[in-house]
Coordinates of C-alpha atoms and ligand atoms in Angstrom, one line a residue:
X143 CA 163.2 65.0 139.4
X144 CA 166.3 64.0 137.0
X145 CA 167.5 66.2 135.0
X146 CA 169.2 65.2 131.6
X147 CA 170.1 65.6 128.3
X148 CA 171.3 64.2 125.2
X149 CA 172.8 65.3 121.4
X150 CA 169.5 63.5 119.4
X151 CA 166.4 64.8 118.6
X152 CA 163.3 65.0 120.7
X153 CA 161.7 63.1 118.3
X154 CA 163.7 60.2 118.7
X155 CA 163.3 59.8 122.2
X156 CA 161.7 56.9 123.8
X157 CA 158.3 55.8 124.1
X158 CA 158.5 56.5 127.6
X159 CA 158.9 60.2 127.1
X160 CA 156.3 62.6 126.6
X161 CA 157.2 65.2 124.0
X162 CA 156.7 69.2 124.5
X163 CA 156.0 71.0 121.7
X164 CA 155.3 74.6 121.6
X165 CA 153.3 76.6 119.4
X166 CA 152.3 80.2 118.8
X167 CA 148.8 79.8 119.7
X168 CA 147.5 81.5 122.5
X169 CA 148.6 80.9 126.1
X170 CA 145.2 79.1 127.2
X171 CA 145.5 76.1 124.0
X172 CA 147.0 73.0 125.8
X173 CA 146.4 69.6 123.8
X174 CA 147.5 66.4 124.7
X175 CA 148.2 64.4 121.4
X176 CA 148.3 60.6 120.6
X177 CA 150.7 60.3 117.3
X178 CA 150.4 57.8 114.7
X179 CA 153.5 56.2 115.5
X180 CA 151.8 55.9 118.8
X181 CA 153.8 58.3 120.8
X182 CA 152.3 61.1 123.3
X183 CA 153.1 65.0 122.5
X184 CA 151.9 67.7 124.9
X185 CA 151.0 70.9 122.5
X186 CA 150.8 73.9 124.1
X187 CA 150.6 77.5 123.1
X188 CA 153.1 79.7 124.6
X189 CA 151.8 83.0 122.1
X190 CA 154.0 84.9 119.7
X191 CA 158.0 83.1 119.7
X192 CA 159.0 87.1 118.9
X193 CA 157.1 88.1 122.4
X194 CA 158.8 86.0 124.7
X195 CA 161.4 87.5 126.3
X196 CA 163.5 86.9 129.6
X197 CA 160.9 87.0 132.2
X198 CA 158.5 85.3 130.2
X199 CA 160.7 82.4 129.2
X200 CA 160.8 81.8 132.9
X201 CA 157.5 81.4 133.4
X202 CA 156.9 79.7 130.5
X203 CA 159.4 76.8 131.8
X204 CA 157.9 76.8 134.9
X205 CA 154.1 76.3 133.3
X206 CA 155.7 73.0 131.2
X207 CA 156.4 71.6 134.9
X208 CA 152.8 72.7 136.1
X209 CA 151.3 71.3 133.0
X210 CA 153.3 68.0 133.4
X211 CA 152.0 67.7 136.8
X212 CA 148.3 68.4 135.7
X213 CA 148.8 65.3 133.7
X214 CA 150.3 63.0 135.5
X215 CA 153.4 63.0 133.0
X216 CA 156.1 61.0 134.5
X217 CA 158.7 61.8 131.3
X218 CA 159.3 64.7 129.4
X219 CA 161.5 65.9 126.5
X220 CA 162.3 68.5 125.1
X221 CA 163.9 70.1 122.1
X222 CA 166.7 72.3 123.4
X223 CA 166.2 74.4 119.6
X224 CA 162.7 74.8 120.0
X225 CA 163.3 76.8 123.3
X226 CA 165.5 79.5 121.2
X227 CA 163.8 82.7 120.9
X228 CA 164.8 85.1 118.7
X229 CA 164.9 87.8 121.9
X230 CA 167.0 85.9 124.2
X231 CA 169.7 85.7 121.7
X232 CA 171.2 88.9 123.3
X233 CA 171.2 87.3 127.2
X234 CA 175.1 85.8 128.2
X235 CA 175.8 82.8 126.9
X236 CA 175.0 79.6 129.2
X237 CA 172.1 81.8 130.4
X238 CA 169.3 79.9 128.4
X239 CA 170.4 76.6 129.6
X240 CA 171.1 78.0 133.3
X241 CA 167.8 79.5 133.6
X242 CA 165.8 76.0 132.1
X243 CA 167.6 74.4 134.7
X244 CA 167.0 76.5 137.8
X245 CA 163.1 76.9 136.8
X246 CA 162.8 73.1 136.2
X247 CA 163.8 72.7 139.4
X248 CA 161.9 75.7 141.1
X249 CA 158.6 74.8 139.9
X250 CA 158.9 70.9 140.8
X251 CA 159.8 71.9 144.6
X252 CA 157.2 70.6 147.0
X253 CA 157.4 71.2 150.5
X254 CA 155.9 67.9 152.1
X255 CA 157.8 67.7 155.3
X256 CA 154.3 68.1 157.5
X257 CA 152.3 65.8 155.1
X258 CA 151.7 62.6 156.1
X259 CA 150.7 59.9 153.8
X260 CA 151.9 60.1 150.2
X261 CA 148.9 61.0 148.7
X262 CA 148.3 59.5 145.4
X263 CA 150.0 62.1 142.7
X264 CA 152.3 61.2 140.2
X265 CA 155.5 63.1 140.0
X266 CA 157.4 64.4 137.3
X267 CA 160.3 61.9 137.4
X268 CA 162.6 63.1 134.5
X269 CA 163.3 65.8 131.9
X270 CA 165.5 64.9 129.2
X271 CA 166.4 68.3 127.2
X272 CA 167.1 66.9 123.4
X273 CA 169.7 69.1 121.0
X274 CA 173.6 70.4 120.4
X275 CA 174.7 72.3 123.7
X276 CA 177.5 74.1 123.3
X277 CA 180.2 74.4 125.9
X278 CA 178.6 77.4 127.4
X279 CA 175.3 75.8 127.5
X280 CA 176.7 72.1 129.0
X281 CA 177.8 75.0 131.6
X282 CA 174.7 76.9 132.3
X283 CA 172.8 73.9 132.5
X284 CA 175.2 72.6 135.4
X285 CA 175.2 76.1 136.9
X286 CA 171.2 76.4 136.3
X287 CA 171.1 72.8 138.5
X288 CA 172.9 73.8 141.3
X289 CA 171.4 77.3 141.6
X290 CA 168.1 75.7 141.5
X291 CA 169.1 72.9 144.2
X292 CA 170.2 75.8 146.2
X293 CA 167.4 77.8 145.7
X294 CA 165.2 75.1 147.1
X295 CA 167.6 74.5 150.0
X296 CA 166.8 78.1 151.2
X297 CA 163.0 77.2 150.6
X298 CA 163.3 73.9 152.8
X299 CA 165.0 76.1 155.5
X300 CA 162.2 78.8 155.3
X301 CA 159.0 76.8 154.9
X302 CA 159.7 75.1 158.4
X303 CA 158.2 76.5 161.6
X304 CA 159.4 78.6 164.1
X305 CA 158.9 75.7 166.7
X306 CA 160.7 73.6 164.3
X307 CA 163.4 76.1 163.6
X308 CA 164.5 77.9 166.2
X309 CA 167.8 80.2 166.3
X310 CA 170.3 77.0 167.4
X311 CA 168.8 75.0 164.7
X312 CA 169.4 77.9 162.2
X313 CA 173.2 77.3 163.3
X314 CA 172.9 73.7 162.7
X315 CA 171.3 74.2 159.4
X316 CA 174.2 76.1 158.0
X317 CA 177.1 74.1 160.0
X318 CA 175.1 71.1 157.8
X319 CA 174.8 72.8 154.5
X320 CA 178.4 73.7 154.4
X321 CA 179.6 70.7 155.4
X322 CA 182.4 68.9 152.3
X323 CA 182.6 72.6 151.0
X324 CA 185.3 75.1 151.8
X325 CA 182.9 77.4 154.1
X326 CA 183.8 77.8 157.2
X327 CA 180.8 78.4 159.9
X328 CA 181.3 80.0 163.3
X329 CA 178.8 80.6 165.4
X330 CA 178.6 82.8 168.7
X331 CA 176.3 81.9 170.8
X332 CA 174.5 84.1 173.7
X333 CA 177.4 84.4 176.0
X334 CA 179.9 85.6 173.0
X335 CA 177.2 87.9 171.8
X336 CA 176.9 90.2 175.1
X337 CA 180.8 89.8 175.3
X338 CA 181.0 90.9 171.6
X339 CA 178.3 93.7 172.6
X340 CA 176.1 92.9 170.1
X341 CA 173.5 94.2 172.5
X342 CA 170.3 94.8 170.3
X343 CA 170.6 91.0 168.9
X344 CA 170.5 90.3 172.8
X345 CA 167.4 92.2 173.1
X346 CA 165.5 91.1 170.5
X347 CA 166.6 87.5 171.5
X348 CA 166.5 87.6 174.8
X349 CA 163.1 87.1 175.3
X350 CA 163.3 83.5 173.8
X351 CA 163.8 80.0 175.2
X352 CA 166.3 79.5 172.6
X353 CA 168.6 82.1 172.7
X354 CA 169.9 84.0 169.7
X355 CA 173.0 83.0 167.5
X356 CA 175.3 85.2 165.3
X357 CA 175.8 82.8 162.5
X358 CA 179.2 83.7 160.4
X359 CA 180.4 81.9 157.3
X360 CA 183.3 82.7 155.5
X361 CA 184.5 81.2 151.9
X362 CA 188.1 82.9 150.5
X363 CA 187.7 81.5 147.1
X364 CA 190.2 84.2 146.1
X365 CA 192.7 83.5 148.7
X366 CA 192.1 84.8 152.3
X367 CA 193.2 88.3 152.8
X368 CA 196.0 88.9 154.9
X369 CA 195.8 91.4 157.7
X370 CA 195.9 95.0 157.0
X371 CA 196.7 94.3 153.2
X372 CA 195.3 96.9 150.6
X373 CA 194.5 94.4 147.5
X374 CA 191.0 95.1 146.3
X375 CA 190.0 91.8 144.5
X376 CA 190.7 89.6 148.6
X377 CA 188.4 92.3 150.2
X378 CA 185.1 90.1 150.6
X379 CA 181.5 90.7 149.7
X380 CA 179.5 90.4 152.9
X381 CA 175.7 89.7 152.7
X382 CA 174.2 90.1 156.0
X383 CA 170.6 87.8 156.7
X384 CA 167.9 88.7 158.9
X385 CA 167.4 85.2 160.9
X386 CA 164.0 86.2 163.0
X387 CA 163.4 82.4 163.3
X388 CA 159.5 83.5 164.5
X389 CA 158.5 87.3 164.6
X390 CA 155.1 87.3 167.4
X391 CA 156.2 91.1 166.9
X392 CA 157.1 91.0 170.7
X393 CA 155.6 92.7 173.4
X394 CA 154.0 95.3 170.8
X395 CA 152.5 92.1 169.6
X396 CA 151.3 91.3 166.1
X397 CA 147.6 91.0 165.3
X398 CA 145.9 87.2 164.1
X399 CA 146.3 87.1 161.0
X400 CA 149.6 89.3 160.5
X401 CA 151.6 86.7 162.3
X402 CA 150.9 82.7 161.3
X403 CA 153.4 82.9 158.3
X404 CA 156.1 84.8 160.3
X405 CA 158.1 81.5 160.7
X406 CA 159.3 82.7 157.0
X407 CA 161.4 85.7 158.7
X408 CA 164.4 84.5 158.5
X409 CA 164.1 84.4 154.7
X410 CA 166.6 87.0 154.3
X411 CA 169.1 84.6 156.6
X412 CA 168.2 81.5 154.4
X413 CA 169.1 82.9 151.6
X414 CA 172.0 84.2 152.1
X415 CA 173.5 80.9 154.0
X416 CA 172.2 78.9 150.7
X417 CA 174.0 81.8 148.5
X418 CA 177.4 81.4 150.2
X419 CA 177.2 77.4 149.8
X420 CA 176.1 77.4 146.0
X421 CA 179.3 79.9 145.6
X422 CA 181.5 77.5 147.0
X423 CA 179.5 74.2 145.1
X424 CA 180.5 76.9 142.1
X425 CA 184.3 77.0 142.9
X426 CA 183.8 81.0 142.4
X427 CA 186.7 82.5 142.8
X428 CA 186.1 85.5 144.9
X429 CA 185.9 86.1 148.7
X430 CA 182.5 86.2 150.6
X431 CA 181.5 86.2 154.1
X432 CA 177.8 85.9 155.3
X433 CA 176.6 87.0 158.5
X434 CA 173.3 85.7 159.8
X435 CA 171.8 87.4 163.2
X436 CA 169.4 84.9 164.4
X437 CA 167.0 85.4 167.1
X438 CA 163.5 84.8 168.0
X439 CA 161.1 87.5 168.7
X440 CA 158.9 86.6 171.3
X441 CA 156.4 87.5 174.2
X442 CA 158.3 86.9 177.5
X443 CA 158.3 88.4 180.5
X444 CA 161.9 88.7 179.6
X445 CA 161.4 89.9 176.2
X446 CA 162.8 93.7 175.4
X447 CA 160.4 96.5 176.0
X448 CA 158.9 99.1 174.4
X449 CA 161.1 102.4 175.5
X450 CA 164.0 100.0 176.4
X451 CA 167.3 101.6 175.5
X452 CA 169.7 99.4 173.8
X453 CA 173.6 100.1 173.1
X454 CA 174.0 98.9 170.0
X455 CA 177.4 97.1 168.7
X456 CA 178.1 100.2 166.8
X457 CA 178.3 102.3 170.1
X458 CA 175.0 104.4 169.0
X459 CA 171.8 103.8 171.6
X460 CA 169.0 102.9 170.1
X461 CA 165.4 103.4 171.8
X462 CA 163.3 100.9 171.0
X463 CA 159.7 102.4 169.5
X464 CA 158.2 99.5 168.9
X465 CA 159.5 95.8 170.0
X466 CA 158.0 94.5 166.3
X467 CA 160.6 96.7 164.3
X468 CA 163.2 94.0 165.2
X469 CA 164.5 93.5 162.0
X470 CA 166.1 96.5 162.1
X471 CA 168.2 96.0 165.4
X472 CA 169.4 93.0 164.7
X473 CA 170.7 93.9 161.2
X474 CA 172.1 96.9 163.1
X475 CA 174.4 95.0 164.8
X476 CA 175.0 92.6 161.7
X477 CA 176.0 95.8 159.0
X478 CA 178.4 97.1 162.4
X479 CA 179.7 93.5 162.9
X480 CA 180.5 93.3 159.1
X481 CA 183.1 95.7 159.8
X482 CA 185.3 93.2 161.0
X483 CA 185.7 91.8 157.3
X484 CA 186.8 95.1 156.1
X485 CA 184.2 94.3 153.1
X486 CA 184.1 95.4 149.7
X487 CA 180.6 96.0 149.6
X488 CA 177.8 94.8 151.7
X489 CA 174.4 93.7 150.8
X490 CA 171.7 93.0 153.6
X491 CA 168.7 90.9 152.8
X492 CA 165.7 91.5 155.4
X493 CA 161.9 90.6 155.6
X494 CA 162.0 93.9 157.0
X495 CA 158.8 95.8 156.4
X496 CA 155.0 95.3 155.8
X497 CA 155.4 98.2 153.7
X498 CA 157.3 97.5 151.0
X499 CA 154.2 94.7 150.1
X500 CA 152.3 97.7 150.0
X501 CA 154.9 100.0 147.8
X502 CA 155.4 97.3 145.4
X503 CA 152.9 94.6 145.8
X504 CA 154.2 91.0 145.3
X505 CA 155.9 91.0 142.2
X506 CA 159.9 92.4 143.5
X507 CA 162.0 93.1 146.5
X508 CA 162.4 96.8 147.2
X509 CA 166.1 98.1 147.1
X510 CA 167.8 100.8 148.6
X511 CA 171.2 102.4 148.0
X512 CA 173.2 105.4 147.4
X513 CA 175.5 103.8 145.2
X514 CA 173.9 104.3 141.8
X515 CA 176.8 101.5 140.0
X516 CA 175.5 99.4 142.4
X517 CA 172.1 99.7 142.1
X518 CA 172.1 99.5 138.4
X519 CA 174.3 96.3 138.8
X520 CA 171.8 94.5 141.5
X521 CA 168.7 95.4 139.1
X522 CA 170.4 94.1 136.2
X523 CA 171.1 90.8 137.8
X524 CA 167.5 90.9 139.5
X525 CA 166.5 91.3 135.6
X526 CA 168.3 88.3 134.5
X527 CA 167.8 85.8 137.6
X528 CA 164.2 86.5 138.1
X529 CA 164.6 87.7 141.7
X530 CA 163.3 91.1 140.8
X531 CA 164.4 94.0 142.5
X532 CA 162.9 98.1 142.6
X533 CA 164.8 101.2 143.7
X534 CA 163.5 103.4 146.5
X535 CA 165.2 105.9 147.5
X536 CA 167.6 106.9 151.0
X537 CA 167.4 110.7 151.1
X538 CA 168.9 112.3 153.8
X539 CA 165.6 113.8 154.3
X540 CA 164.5 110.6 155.9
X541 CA 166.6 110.8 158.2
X542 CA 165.0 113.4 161.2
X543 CA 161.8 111.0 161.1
X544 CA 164.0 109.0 163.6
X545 CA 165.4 111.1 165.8
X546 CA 165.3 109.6 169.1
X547 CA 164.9 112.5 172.8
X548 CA 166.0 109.7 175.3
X549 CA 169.0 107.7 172.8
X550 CA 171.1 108.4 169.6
X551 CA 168.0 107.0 167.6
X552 CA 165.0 105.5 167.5
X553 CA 164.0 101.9 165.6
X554 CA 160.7 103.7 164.7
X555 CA 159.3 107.3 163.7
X556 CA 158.5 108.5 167.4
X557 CA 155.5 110.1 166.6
X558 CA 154.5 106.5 165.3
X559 CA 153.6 107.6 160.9
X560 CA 153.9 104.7 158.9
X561 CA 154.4 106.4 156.2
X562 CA 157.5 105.8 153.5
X563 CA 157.7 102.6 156.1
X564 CA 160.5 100.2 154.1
X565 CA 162.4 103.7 153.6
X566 CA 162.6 104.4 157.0
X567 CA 163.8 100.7 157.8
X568 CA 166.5 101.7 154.9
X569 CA 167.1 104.5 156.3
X570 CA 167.8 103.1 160.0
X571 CA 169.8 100.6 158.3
X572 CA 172.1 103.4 156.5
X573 CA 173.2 104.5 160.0
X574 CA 174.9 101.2 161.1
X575 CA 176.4 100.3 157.5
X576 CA 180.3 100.3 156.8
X577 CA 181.4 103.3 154.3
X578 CA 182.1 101.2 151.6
X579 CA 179.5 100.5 148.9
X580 CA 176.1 99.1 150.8
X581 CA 172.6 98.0 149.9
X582 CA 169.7 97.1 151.3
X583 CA 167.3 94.6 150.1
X584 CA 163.9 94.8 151.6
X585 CA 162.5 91.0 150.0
X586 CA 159.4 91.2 152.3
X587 CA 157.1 91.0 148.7
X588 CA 158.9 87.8 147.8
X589 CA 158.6 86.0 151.0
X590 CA 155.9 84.0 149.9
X591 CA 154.8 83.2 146.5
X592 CA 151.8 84.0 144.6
X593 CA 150.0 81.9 141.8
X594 CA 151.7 83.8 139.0
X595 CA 155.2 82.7 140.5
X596 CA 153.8 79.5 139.0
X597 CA 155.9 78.1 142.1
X598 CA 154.8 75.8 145.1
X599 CA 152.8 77.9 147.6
X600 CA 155.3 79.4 150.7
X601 CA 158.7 80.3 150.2
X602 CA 160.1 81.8 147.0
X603 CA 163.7 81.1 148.1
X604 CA 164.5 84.7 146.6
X605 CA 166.9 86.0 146.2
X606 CA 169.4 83.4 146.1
X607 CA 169.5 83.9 142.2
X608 CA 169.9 87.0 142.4
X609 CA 173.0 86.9 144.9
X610 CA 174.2 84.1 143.2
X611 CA 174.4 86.1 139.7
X612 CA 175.8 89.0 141.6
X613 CA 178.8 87.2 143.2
X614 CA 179.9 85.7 140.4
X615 CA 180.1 89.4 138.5
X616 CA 181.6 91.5 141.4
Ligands
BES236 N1 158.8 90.8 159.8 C1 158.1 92.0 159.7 C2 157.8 92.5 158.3 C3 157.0 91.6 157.4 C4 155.7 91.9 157.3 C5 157.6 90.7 156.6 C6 154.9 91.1 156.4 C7 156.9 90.0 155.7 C8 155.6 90.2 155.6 C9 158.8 93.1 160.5 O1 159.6 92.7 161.5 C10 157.8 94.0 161.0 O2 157.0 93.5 161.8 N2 157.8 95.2 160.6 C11 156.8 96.2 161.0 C12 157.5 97.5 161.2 C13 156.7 98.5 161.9 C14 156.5 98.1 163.4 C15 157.4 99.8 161.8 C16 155.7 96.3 159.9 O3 156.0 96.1 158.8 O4 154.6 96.5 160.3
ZN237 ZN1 158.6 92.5 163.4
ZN238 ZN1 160.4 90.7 161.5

């Protein structure tokens, strides 16, 4: 789909060009409408103008693209004016025109790559957004496309299969992606990683034909920090990315049905390698280094056992409860590797738990910190991107559930309660972290979409927004 716009009127667009026009009739009133000077409006009802505020607008933009498709529109306009509700007024400028962009492109994603044939539906070709930008808005609008570009990069990368996309492609993926920008990718393979003693990415790799990567890309938009040097504003943000290429769960193996979309488990990983690449396509200037442990979990009869001992990169043994808590060991060694970076703050982004699906259902990621500043700064952006985040807590109660007798600790309550599950993954997590300022995102809700994303079915691509938004405010 191209993306355009111009300084006239909708009205005095083309022929070719169907015109959007919104009214305050109910949601369900769609009309397609001939005019008399014989061009073709699409009238639909979007309910009070007063009502709509951020998260609606976003869905909203995303039902013009479904509606479009419905009717085979090939060309659409719209009026950038009409799409000014009095409650967004309050959002950053270029926001409006950022987020009409991003969800333009989010809801005309497809993911066709195992189709064959073409099939016979039309596609949305071009929108053309009609009316006075300001600076700010010719901005967002350029912001909004490649946020949403990225976005769907991280989809692509997630909605292909495990047998497709195995660690070493992963690697590729990312050397690819960052090609012609100033991220630099290294990537250690399984030889490095024992030498590095990143022992519990071994394990959980190990098992695999394809043998597990650390993927590490760094981008010093801000000037690289020199050694040892105490200024604040070179220290980088670090987002660490689960990368389970394929999760059978291991050799505590996943039932049918829990395990046909586990290709998706390196969503966290996707997202954070498309993240780092839209910053540099941004020229942000701040320094950020992403960290993507990829490995896949399978059923070998070299695969890590349950009751297997691992010592972790971090020095502390872990005893391996359950070979499908995996997540967990790999970020282990990713939070302790971050170290390395002397980071400002690290974020980790994980598929990590069944659990938080059932704390929160499907409509946001669960978060975990004990940095309140930084909470309240990640929900904000989550708020504004549309990559929804929700706060559970770390307690230090939590933490005797996973006390290990035979190692340091154990990947799993020992006495196997799956209770508080995506806390206890958190809370696992908190034990490997660096001391500065660390959260955890649990996006296993928005792996996949559901209808009400209004989004193609499979990967959400979240939350690449989100990250996106943050790393240009820290
Ligand atoms: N990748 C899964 C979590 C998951 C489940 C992500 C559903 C997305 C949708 C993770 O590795 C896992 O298997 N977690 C276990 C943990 C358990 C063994 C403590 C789970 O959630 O059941
Ligand atoms: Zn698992
Ligand atoms: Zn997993």
């Amino acid at each position: 789909m191209k993306l355009s716009f111009n300084e006239k009127t909708a009205k005095s667009a083309a022929k070719k060009y169907t015109r959007i026009v919104l009214t305050e009739k109910p949601k369900t009133f769609h009309r397609l409408v001939q005019t008399v000077a014989g061009t073709t409006e699409y009238h639909m009802g979007v309910g009070k103008f007063k009502d709509i505020k951020a998260r609606t607008f976003i869905t909203l933009i995303r039902s013009v693209v479904q509606a479009a498709k419905k009717h085979q529109i090939e060309h659409l306009v719209i009026d950038y004016d009409a799409l000014a509700f009095p409650a967004l007024k309050d959002l950053p400028a270029g926001w409006r025109a950022s987020t009409i962009a991003e969800n333009l492109l989010l809801s005309d994603y497809t993911f066709t790559k195992y189709k064959t044939g073409k099939g016979n539906k039309t596609e949305l070709k071009e929108v053309l957004i009609c009316g006075r930008l300001t600076a700010a808005d010719k901005k967002g609008f350029k912001r909004g496309q490649t946020v949403g570009t990225y976005v769907n990069q991280a989809r692509d990368i997630a909605n292909t299969t495990g047998d497709d996309l195995t660690p070493s492609v992963l690697a590729k993926t990312a050397q690819t992606l960052a090609k012609g920008t100033k991220v630099k990718v290294t990537v250690l393979n399984h030889t490095q990683i024992k030498k590095a003693g990143l022992h519990a990415l071994w394990a959980v790799g190990k098992g695999a034909d394809d043998m597990p990567r650390l993927i590490v890309m760094e981008y010093y938009g801000a000037g690289k920090p020199v050694k040892n040097s105490k200024d604040k504003k070179k220290k980088p943000l670090v987002m660490v990315g689960k990368g389970i290429t394929y999760d059978t769960g291991g050799l505590n193996v996943k039932p049918s049905g829990a395990m046909h979309d586990m290709h998706m488990d390196m969503s966290g990983g996707s997202s954070v390698i498309a993240s780092i690449v839209c910053a540099a396509k941004l020229g942000l200037k701040k320094n950020i280094v992403a960290i993507i442990p990829a490995a896949e979990n399978a059923v070998s009869d070299r695969a890590m056992r349950a009751g297997d001992i691992i010592q972790s990169h971090a020095g502390k043994t872990i005893e391996v409860m359950h070979t499908d808590a995996e997540g967990r060991l790999v970020l282990a060694d990713g939070l302790s590797y971050s170290k390395k970076f002397h980071p400002r703050a690290v974020i980790d982004v994980a598929t990590l738990t069944g659990a938080a699906l059932a704390a929160l259902g499907q409509h946001a990621s669960a978060l975990m910190t004990k940095n309140d500043t930084f909470s309240a700064k990640l929900r904000a952006c989550g708020e504004e991107s549309g990559d929804y985040v929700w706060p559970l807590p770390l307690w230090d109660e939590y933490k005797q559930h996973i006390k290990s007798d035979r190692a340091d600790i154990a990947n799993i309550a020992p006495n196997f309660s799956r209770f508080g599950g995506s806390i206890e993954g958190g809370t696992f997590l908190s034990f490997f972290a660096p001391k500065c300022p660390w959260a955890h995102l649990d996006i296993a809700p928005r792996m996949e979409s559901i209808s009400s994303d209004k989004l193609a079915k499979g990967s959400t691509g979240e939350p690449v927004r989100l990250l996106v938004k943050f790393l240009e405010q820290y």
